[in-house]
Coordinates of C-alpha atoms and ligand atoms in Angstrom, one line a residue:
M1 CA 113.2 115.6 118.5
L2 CA 113.3 113.7 115.2
A3 CA 111.2 116.2 113.2
F4 CA 109.8 115.1 109.8
P5 CA 109.4 117.6 106.9
D6 CA 106.3 119.8 106.8
G7 CA 103.4 118.0 105.1
F8 CA 104.8 114.6 105.8
L9 CA 102.1 111.9 105.4
F10 CA 101.6 109.6 108.4
G11 CA 99.0 107.0 107.5
A12 CA 98.3 103.3 107.2
A13 CA 97.8 101.0 104.3
T14 CA 95.2 98.4 103.5
A15 CA 94.3 96.1 100.5
A16 CA 90.8 95.5 99.3
H17 CA 90.8 91.7 99.5
Q18 CA 92.3 91.7 102.9
V19 CA 89.8 94.0 104.6
E20 CA 86.7 94.6 102.5
G21 CA 84.8 91.3 102.6
G22 CA 82.7 90.1 99.7
C23 CA 85.5 90.1 97.1
L24 CA 84.2 86.8 95.7
D25 CA 85.0 87.1 92.0
N26 CA 88.7 87.1 92.1
H27 CA 91.3 84.3 91.8
W28 CA 92.3 84.5 95.5
S29 CA 88.7 83.9 96.6
E30 CA 88.5 80.8 94.4
W31 CA 91.7 79.5 95.8
E32 CA 91.1 80.1 99.5
H33 CA 87.8 78.2 99.2
Q34 CA 89.7 75.0 98.5
P35 CA 90.4 72.9 101.6
G36 CA 94.0 73.1 103.0
T37 CA 95.1 76.3 101.3
I38 CA 94.8 78.8 104.2
R39 CA 96.6 78.1 107.5
D40 CA 93.5 78.5 109.7
G41 CA 91.0 77.3 107.2
S42 CA 89.5 80.8 106.9
T43 CA 88.4 82.8 103.9
A44 CA 88.2 86.6 103.2
D45 CA 84.5 86.4 102.7
V46 CA 83.9 88.7 105.6
A47 CA 87.4 90.0 106.3
C48 CA 86.9 93.2 108.3
D49 CA 83.6 94.1 106.6
H50 CA 85.4 97.3 105.7
Y51 CA 83.3 97.5 102.4
R52 CA 80.4 98.4 104.6
R53 CA 82.2 100.0 107.6
F54 CA 84.8 102.1 105.8
R55 CA 83.3 105.4 107.0
D56 CA 83.7 104.4 110.6
D57 CA 87.1 103.0 110.0
F58 CA 88.4 106.2 108.4
A59 CA 86.8 108.4 111.1
L60 CA 88.6 106.2 113.7
A61 CA 92.0 106.4 111.8
S62 CA 91.6 110.2 111.6
S63 CA 90.7 110.5 115.2
L64 CA 93.8 108.6 116.1
G65 CA 95.9 111.2 114.3
Q66 CA 96.6 109.8 110.8
N67 CA 96.6 112.3 107.9
A68 CA 96.8 109.7 105.0
Q69 CA 95.3 106.4 104.1
R70 CA 96.5 104.0 101.4
I71 CA 93.8 101.6 100.1
S72 CA 93.4 99.4 97.0
I73 CA 90.7 99.2 94.5
E74 CA 89.4 95.7 93.7
W75 CA 89.6 95.1 89.9
A76 CA 87.1 92.3 90.0
R77 CA 84.5 94.7 91.4
I78 CA 85.1 97.3 88.8
E79 CA 85.3 95.0 85.8
P80 CA 83.5 91.8 86.8
E81 CA 83.4 90.6 83.1
E82 CA 85.8 91.5 80.4
G83 CA 85.0 95.0 79.1
R84 CA 81.9 95.4 81.4
F85 CA 82.6 98.1 84.0
D86 CA 80.3 98.3 87.0
R87 CA 79.1 101.8 87.7
R88 CA 77.9 101.1 91.2
E89 CA 81.3 99.9 92.2
I90 CA 82.9 103.0 90.7
D91 CA 80.5 105.0 92.8
H92 CA 81.4 103.0 95.9
Y93 CA 85.1 103.8 95.5
R94 CA 84.3 107.4 94.9
E95 CA 82.6 107.4 98.2
V96 CA 85.5 105.7 99.8
L97 CA 88.0 108.2 98.4
D98 CA 85.7 111.1 99.5
S99 CA 85.4 109.7 102.9
I100 CA 89.1 109.6 103.3
R101 CA 89.3 113.2 102.4
E102 CA 86.3 114.2 104.5
N103 CA 88.3 112.8 107.4
G104 CA 91.2 115.1 106.7
M105 CA 93.4 112.4 105.2
E106 CA 95.2 112.1 101.8
P107 CA 93.9 109.1 99.8
L108 CA 96.6 106.9 98.1
P109 CA 94.8 104.2 96.0
T110 CA 96.5 101.2 94.5
L111 CA 95.0 99.6 91.4
H112 CA 96.3 96.1 91.7
H113 CA 97.1 94.5 95.0
F114 CA 97.6 90.8 94.4
T115 CA 94.1 89.9 93.2
H116 CA 92.7 89.9 89.7
P117 CA 89.2 88.9 88.4
S118 CA 88.4 85.3 88.0
W119 CA 88.0 85.8 84.2
V120 CA 91.6 87.0 84.0
A121 CA 92.8 84.0 86.0
A122 CA 90.8 81.6 83.7
D123 CA 92.6 83.1 80.7
G124 CA 96.1 82.5 82.1
G125 CA 96.4 85.3 84.7
W126 CA 99.9 86.8 84.8
E127 CA 101.1 84.2 82.3
N128 CA 99.0 85.6 79.4
P129 CA 100.6 88.6 77.8
R130 CA 97.1 90.1 77.3
I131 CA 97.1 91.0 81.0
V132 CA 99.3 94.0 80.1
D133 CA 96.6 95.6 78.0
R134 CA 93.8 94.4 80.3
L135 CA 95.4 96.1 83.3
A136 CA 96.0 99.3 81.2
R137 CA 92.4 99.4 80.2
Y138 CA 91.2 98.9 83.8
A139 CA 93.7 101.6 85.0
E140 CA 92.5 104.0 82.3
H141 CA 88.8 103.4 83.3
A142 CA 89.4 103.8 87.0
S143 CA 91.6 106.8 86.7
R144 CA 89.2 108.5 84.3
E145 CA 86.2 107.9 86.6
L146 CA 88.0 108.6 89.9
G147 CA 90.8 110.9 88.9
D148 CA 89.2 114.0 90.3
R149 CA 89.2 112.3 93.8
T150 CA 92.9 111.5 94.2
S151 CA 96.3 113.1 93.6
F152 CA 98.1 109.7 93.6
W153 CA 97.8 106.3 91.8
W154 CA 99.9 103.3 92.7
T155 CA 99.9 100.8 89.8
I156 CA 100.9 97.3 91.0
N157 CA 101.6 96.4 94.6
E158 CA 104.9 94.4 94.9
P159 CA 105.4 93.3 91.3
M160 CA 108.0 90.7 92.3
V161 CA 105.4 88.8 94.4
A162 CA 103.7 87.4 91.3
P163 CA 106.8 85.7 89.8
A164 CA 108.4 84.8 93.1
L165 CA 105.5 83.7 95.3
C166 CA 103.0 82.5 92.8
Y167 CA 105.2 80.9 90.1
L168 CA 108.6 80.1 91.7
M169 CA 107.9 79.3 95.4
G170 CA 104.3 78.1 94.9
I171 CA 103.0 79.9 98.0
H172 CA 100.3 82.1 96.4
P173 CA 97.8 80.9 93.7
P174 CA 98.2 79.4 91.2
C175 CA 101.0 77.8 93.3
V176 CA 103.4 76.9 90.6
R177 CA 107.1 76.1 91.1
D178 CA 108.6 76.5 87.7
I179 CA 111.2 79.1 86.8
S180 CA 110.3 78.8 83.1
R181 CA 106.8 80.0 83.9
A182 CA 108.0 82.6 86.5
L183 CA 110.2 84.5 84.0
P184 CA 107.4 85.6 81.6
V185 CA 105.4 86.7 84.6
S186 CA 108.3 89.0 85.7
R187 CA 108.2 90.4 82.2
H188 CA 104.4 91.0 82.2
V189 CA 104.3 92.7 85.6
L190 CA 107.0 95.1 84.5
L191 CA 105.3 95.9 81.2
A192 CA 101.9 96.2 82.8
H193 CA 103.2 98.8 85.2
G194 CA 104.5 100.9 82.2
A195 CA 101.2 100.5 80.3
M196 CA 99.2 101.5 83.4
Y197 CA 101.4 104.5 84.0
R198 CA 100.8 105.7 80.4
A199 CA 97.1 104.9 80.5
I200 CA 96.5 106.9 83.7
H201 CA 98.3 109.9 82.4
G202 CA 96.4 109.7 79.1
A203 CA 93.1 109.4 80.9
T204 CA 93.1 112.3 83.3
S205 CA 94.0 115.9 83.1
H206 CA 94.6 116.1 86.9
R207 CA 98.3 115.3 86.6
P208 CA 98.3 112.7 89.4
K209 CA 101.5 111.3 90.8
V210 CA 101.8 107.8 89.5
G211 CA 104.2 105.1 90.6
P212 CA 105.0 101.5 91.4
V213 CA 105.0 100.0 94.9
L214 CA 108.2 97.9 95.2
Q215 CA 108.7 95.4 98.0
M216 CA 112.5 95.5 98.5
P217 CA 113.9 93.2 101.1
F218 CA 117.5 94.0 102.1
I219 CA 119.3 91.1 100.6
D220 CA 122.8 90.2 101.9
A221 CA 125.2 87.4 102.1
H222 CA 124.7 85.1 105.1
D223 CA 128.4 84.9 105.6
P224 CA 129.9 88.1 104.2
S225 CA 133.4 86.5 104.0
S226 CA 132.1 83.8 101.7
E227 CA 132.4 84.6 98.0
E228 CA 129.7 82.0 97.2
D229 CA 127.3 83.7 99.6
R230 CA 128.1 87.1 98.2
A231 CA 127.5 85.9 94.7
A232 CA 124.2 84.2 95.7
A233 CA 123.0 87.4 97.4
A234 CA 123.8 89.6 94.4
Q235 CA 121.9 87.2 92.2
Q236 CA 118.8 87.2 94.5
D237 CA 119.0 91.0 94.8
F238 CA 119.1 91.3 91.0
L239 CA 116.0 89.1 90.5
F240 CA 113.9 90.5 93.4
N241 CA 115.0 94.2 93.3
Q242 CA 117.4 95.4 90.7
Y243 CA 115.6 93.9 87.7
Y244 CA 112.6 96.1 88.3
L245 CA 114.7 99.2 89.1
E246 CA 116.5 98.8 85.8
G247 CA 113.3 98.3 83.9
L248 CA 111.8 101.5 85.4
R249 CA 114.9 103.6 84.9
H250 CA 116.0 102.4 81.5
G251 CA 112.9 100.9 80.1
I252 CA 114.6 97.6 79.4
V253 CA 113.7 94.0 80.2
A254 CA 117.0 92.7 81.6
P255 CA 118.3 89.1 81.3
P256 CA 117.4 86.5 82.4
V257 CA 113.8 87.7 81.9
G258 CA 114.4 89.4 78.6
G259 CA 117.3 90.1 76.4
G260 CA 117.8 93.8 77.4
E261 CA 115.2 94.9 74.8
E262 CA 113.8 98.4 75.3
I263 CA 110.0 98.8 75.9
P264 CA 108.7 102.1 74.5
G265 CA 107.3 104.3 77.3
L266 CA 108.6 102.2 80.2
A267 CA 111.7 104.3 81.0
G268 CA 110.9 106.9 83.6
S269 CA 107.4 105.6 84.3
Y270 CA 107.3 106.9 87.8
D271 CA 106.5 110.3 89.3
V272 CA 106.8 108.8 92.8
I273 CA 108.1 105.5 94.1
G274 CA 106.5 103.5 96.9
L275 CA 108.7 101.2 99.0
N276 CA 107.4 98.3 101.1
Y277 CA 110.0 97.2 103.5
Y278 CA 109.9 94.5 106.1
A279 CA 113.0 92.5 106.5
R280 CA 116.5 91.5 105.7
M281 CA 117.0 88.3 103.7
L282 CA 120.3 86.5 104.2
V283 CA 121.3 84.2 101.4
S284 CA 123.8 81.4 101.3
G285 CA 125.5 79.9 98.3
R286 CA 124.1 76.5 99.2
G287 CA 120.9 77.5 97.5
D288 CA 118.8 78.5 100.5
M289 CA 116.4 81.1 99.6
A290 CA 113.8 83.2 101.4
H291 CA 111.2 85.7 100.6
P292 CA 109.8 88.3 103.0
A293 CA 106.9 89.5 100.9
G294 CA 103.3 88.8 101.8
G295 CA 101.9 85.3 102.6
A296 CA 103.3 82.2 104.2
H297 CA 107.0 82.2 104.6
G298 CA 108.3 81.3 107.9
D299 CA 107.0 79.8 111.1
G300 CA 107.7 82.4 113.7
D301 CA 104.4 82.0 115.5
G302 CA 105.5 79.3 117.9
D303 CA 102.5 77.2 117.2
G304 CA 104.7 74.2 116.7
D305 CA 103.2 73.1 113.4
G306 CA 106.6 73.4 111.8
A307 CA 105.0 74.5 108.5
T308 CA 107.4 76.7 106.6
A309 CA 107.6 77.5 103.0
S310 CA 111.2 78.5 103.0
E311 CA 113.7 77.2 105.5
G312 CA 116.1 79.9 104.2
M313 CA 113.9 82.4 106.0
R314 CA 115.5 81.2 109.2
L315 CA 119.0 82.1 108.1
R316 CA 120.5 84.3 110.8
R317 CA 123.9 85.5 111.6
P318 CA 124.8 84.1 115.0
D319 CA 126.5 87.2 116.1
E320 CA 123.6 89.5 115.1
P321 CA 120.5 88.3 117.0
S322 CA 117.3 89.9 115.8
E323 CA 115.7 92.4 118.2
F324 CA 112.3 91.6 116.9
D325 CA 110.6 88.2 116.9
D326 CA 107.6 88.7 114.6
Q327 CA 104.9 86.2 113.8
M328 CA 106.0 85.8 110.2
G329 CA 109.5 84.5 111.0
W330 CA 111.1 87.3 109.1
E331 CA 114.4 88.8 110.1
V332 CA 113.4 92.3 111.0
W333 CA 116.3 94.6 110.4
P334 CA 115.3 98.3 110.6
R335 CA 118.5 99.6 109.1
G336 CA 117.6 98.1 105.8
L337 CA 114.8 100.6 105.4
R338 CA 117.3 103.5 105.4
E339 CA 119.5 101.6 103.0
Q340 CA 116.7 100.9 100.5
L341 CA 115.4 104.5 100.7
L342 CA 118.9 105.8 100.0
R343 CA 119.2 103.4 97.1
L344 CA 115.9 104.6 95.6
S345 CA 116.8 108.3 96.1
S346 CA 119.0 108.2 93.0
F347 CA 115.7 108.0 91.0
G348 CA 115.2 111.7 91.9
V349 CA 111.5 111.5 92.7
P350 CA 109.6 111.7 96.0
L351 CA 109.6 108.4 97.9
Y352 CA 106.9 107.0 100.1
V353 CA 107.2 104.1 102.5
T354 CA 104.0 102.5 101.3
E355 CA 104.2 99.6 103.8
N356 CA 106.1 98.7 107.0
G357 CA 104.8 97.0 110.1
M358 CA 105.0 94.0 112.4
A359 CA 102.8 91.1 113.0
T360 CA 102.9 90.6 116.7
R361 CA 100.8 90.3 119.9
D362 CA 103.5 92.0 121.9
E363 CA 102.4 95.7 121.9
R364 CA 105.7 97.0 123.3
A365 CA 107.5 95.3 120.4
R366 CA 105.1 96.8 117.9
C367 CA 105.8 100.3 119.3
R368 CA 109.5 99.7 119.3
H369 CA 109.4 98.4 115.8
L370 CA 107.4 101.5 114.6
L371 CA 109.8 103.9 116.3
A372 CA 112.9 102.1 115.1
H373 CA 111.7 102.2 111.5
L374 CA 110.6 105.8 111.7
A375 CA 114.0 106.7 113.0
E376 CA 115.5 105.0 110.0
V377 CA 113.2 107.0 107.7
H378 CA 114.4 110.1 109.4
A379 CA 118.0 109.0 109.0
A380 CA 117.4 108.5 105.3
I381 CA 116.0 112.0 105.0
R382 CA 119.0 113.4 106.8
G383 CA 121.1 111.4 104.3
G384 CA 119.4 113.1 101.3
A385 CA 116.4 110.9 100.5
D386 CA 113.3 112.8 99.6
V387 CA 110.8 110.8 101.7
R388 CA 107.4 112.3 101.9
G389 CA 105.3 109.8 103.8
F390 CA 105.0 106.6 105.8
L391 CA 102.0 104.2 105.6
Y392 CA 102.0 101.7 108.4
W393 CA 101.0 98.1 107.4
T394 CA 98.3 97.9 108.4
L395 CA 95.2 99.8 109.8
L396 CA 93.2 96.7 110.8
D397 CA 94.1 93.1 111.7
N398 CA 93.1 91.5 108.4
F399 CA 93.2 88.4 106.1
E400 CA 97.0 87.8 105.8
W401 CA 96.7 85.8 102.6
A402 CA 97.8 82.1 103.1
E403 CA 98.1 82.8 106.9
G404 CA 94.4 83.7 107.2
Y405 CA 93.7 85.6 110.4
T406 CA 96.6 84.2 112.4
R407 CA 98.9 87.3 111.9
T408 CA 98.1 90.5 113.7
F409 CA 99.6 93.4 111.9
G410 CA 96.9 96.0 112.8
L411 CA 97.2 99.3 114.5
I412 CA 93.6 98.4 115.4
E413 CA 92.7 95.0 116.7
I414 CA 89.7 93.3 115.2
D415 CA 87.8 91.2 117.7
R416 CA 86.4 88.4 115.5
A417 CA 84.4 87.0 118.4
R418 CA 82.6 90.3 119.0
D419 CA 81.2 91.3 115.7
L420 CA 84.5 92.6 114.4
E421 CA 84.7 95.2 117.1
R422 CA 87.6 97.7 116.4
K423 CA 90.0 98.2 119.3
P424 CA 92.9 100.6 118.8
R425 CA 96.2 99.3 120.1
E426 CA 98.8 101.2 122.0
A427 CA 100.9 101.6 118.8
A428 CA 98.0 103.4 117.1
R429 CA 97.9 106.0 119.9
L430 CA 101.7 106.4 119.8
Y431 CA 101.6 106.8 116.0
G432 CA 98.9 109.3 116.3
E433 CA 100.9 111.4 118.7
I434 CA 103.9 111.3 116.4
A435 CA 101.7 112.3 113.5
R436 CA 100.2 115.3 115.4
R437 CA 103.6 116.5 116.5
G438 CA 105.3 115.8 113.2
G439 CA 108.1 114.0 114.9
I440 CA 109.4 111.8 117.7
D441 CA 110.6 113.3 120.9
E442 CA 113.6 112.0 122.8
E443 CA 111.6 111.0 125.8
T444 CA 109.6 108.6 123.7
L445 CA 112.7 107.1 122.2
R446 CA 114.1 106.7 125.7
K447 CA 110.9 105.2 127.1
F448 CA 110.9 102.5 124.4
E449 CA 114.7 102.1 124.4
V450 CA 115.1 102.9 120.7
A451 CA 118.2 104.6 119.2
A452 CA 117.7 107.7 117.2
G453 CA 118.9 106.1 113.9
Ligands
LIG501 O1 99.8 91.6 103.9 C1 100.9 91.8 103.0 C2 100.4 92.9 102.0 O2 99.3 92.5 101.3 C3 101.6 93.0 101.0 N1 102.8 93.3 101.7 C4 103.2 92.5 102.8 C5 102.0 92.4 103.7 C6 102.5 91.5 105.0 O3 102.8 90.2 104.5

């Protein structure tokens, strides 16, 4: 039996724009309504209609065995115009958080998950340094109003996505490909996290656990014997992973983003750390690059359209075939989850896997993927990492950003042809059994042919 520590959280994660429906006043909604932006021409106007059906969704998640649920709060609902906070929307999220608890689950809300209000975007979005104070003010308001309903706050989901996908690779809006614009964005996401951390602790006396949610691909040299590849991998790892880690730990903005200057209050701005882990990213010195983080990256769906944002995503080591063929075209490598958790364990705070999952229609593959990653979490705990929870990405098939509804990550299928009917998948039941037992038995590992980690 791979037993997890008492009180371990087994849950799922969602993000407002991807599931709620009706998030019309943010910059993603504006973008996805332009022709040619989303793979299947869809929008998130309805998404999973979770904004209205959240009670049923949480009851279902709980009945399946989950004891936690990560959600996100939509900034554009809370602050539709600069400085005007919408009381009805605060009340809505209070009901959402209460409903999670009433269903016996721990709520884990995130304040910024990719989307910001249209008025923020119109004023420069992440490029305008004012976003730091704006996010802090929103975090202060939300945590003051909702702080008695949650013990956790996650500040920004995947800070590196804004510079990398929005300003360097041009995959997410505003779809810029310009390093000189990406670097200030890297600075602002880091500073915004620190300002939000301080704002939350200043606003509430409930002593919540506050932290960032980092998406950390395991970045390695395509050819480990090539010095060029090793140097390129180290450089990518610095930009995507280490830059944020140094900022959090030492409170500095490291080059090439900053000049190593110290930002007051940034050092140690984490009581917990969330890790989103999906894939290994192999890098070659020839300049190939890849990015396994939300949105359109590869073309693993076999639909023959050949669209790919990053050919580098296809880098594979010929002698290490991937066991998992996901719809995103990512190189799924479960061992990387253990490695990144052990890397983060030096921060000395509790760690949570805030996202991990697989987009597939092959249910046995989803179950094997889940077991293989949970086994790696267990191995990380055995190795000394203080991991307290695992939040599967995601609860419901949802709007996968530039991929629309073509990617099926959900524990629960959404039948879009039948009024968004919810249909729990085999992996949801398997996960529920693991959550109820607090571990994985050997028979299950054998049945799915997964090694213990
Ligand atoms: O759907 C995204 C999520 O919003 C952020 N992390 C990665 C997921 C899968 O791409």
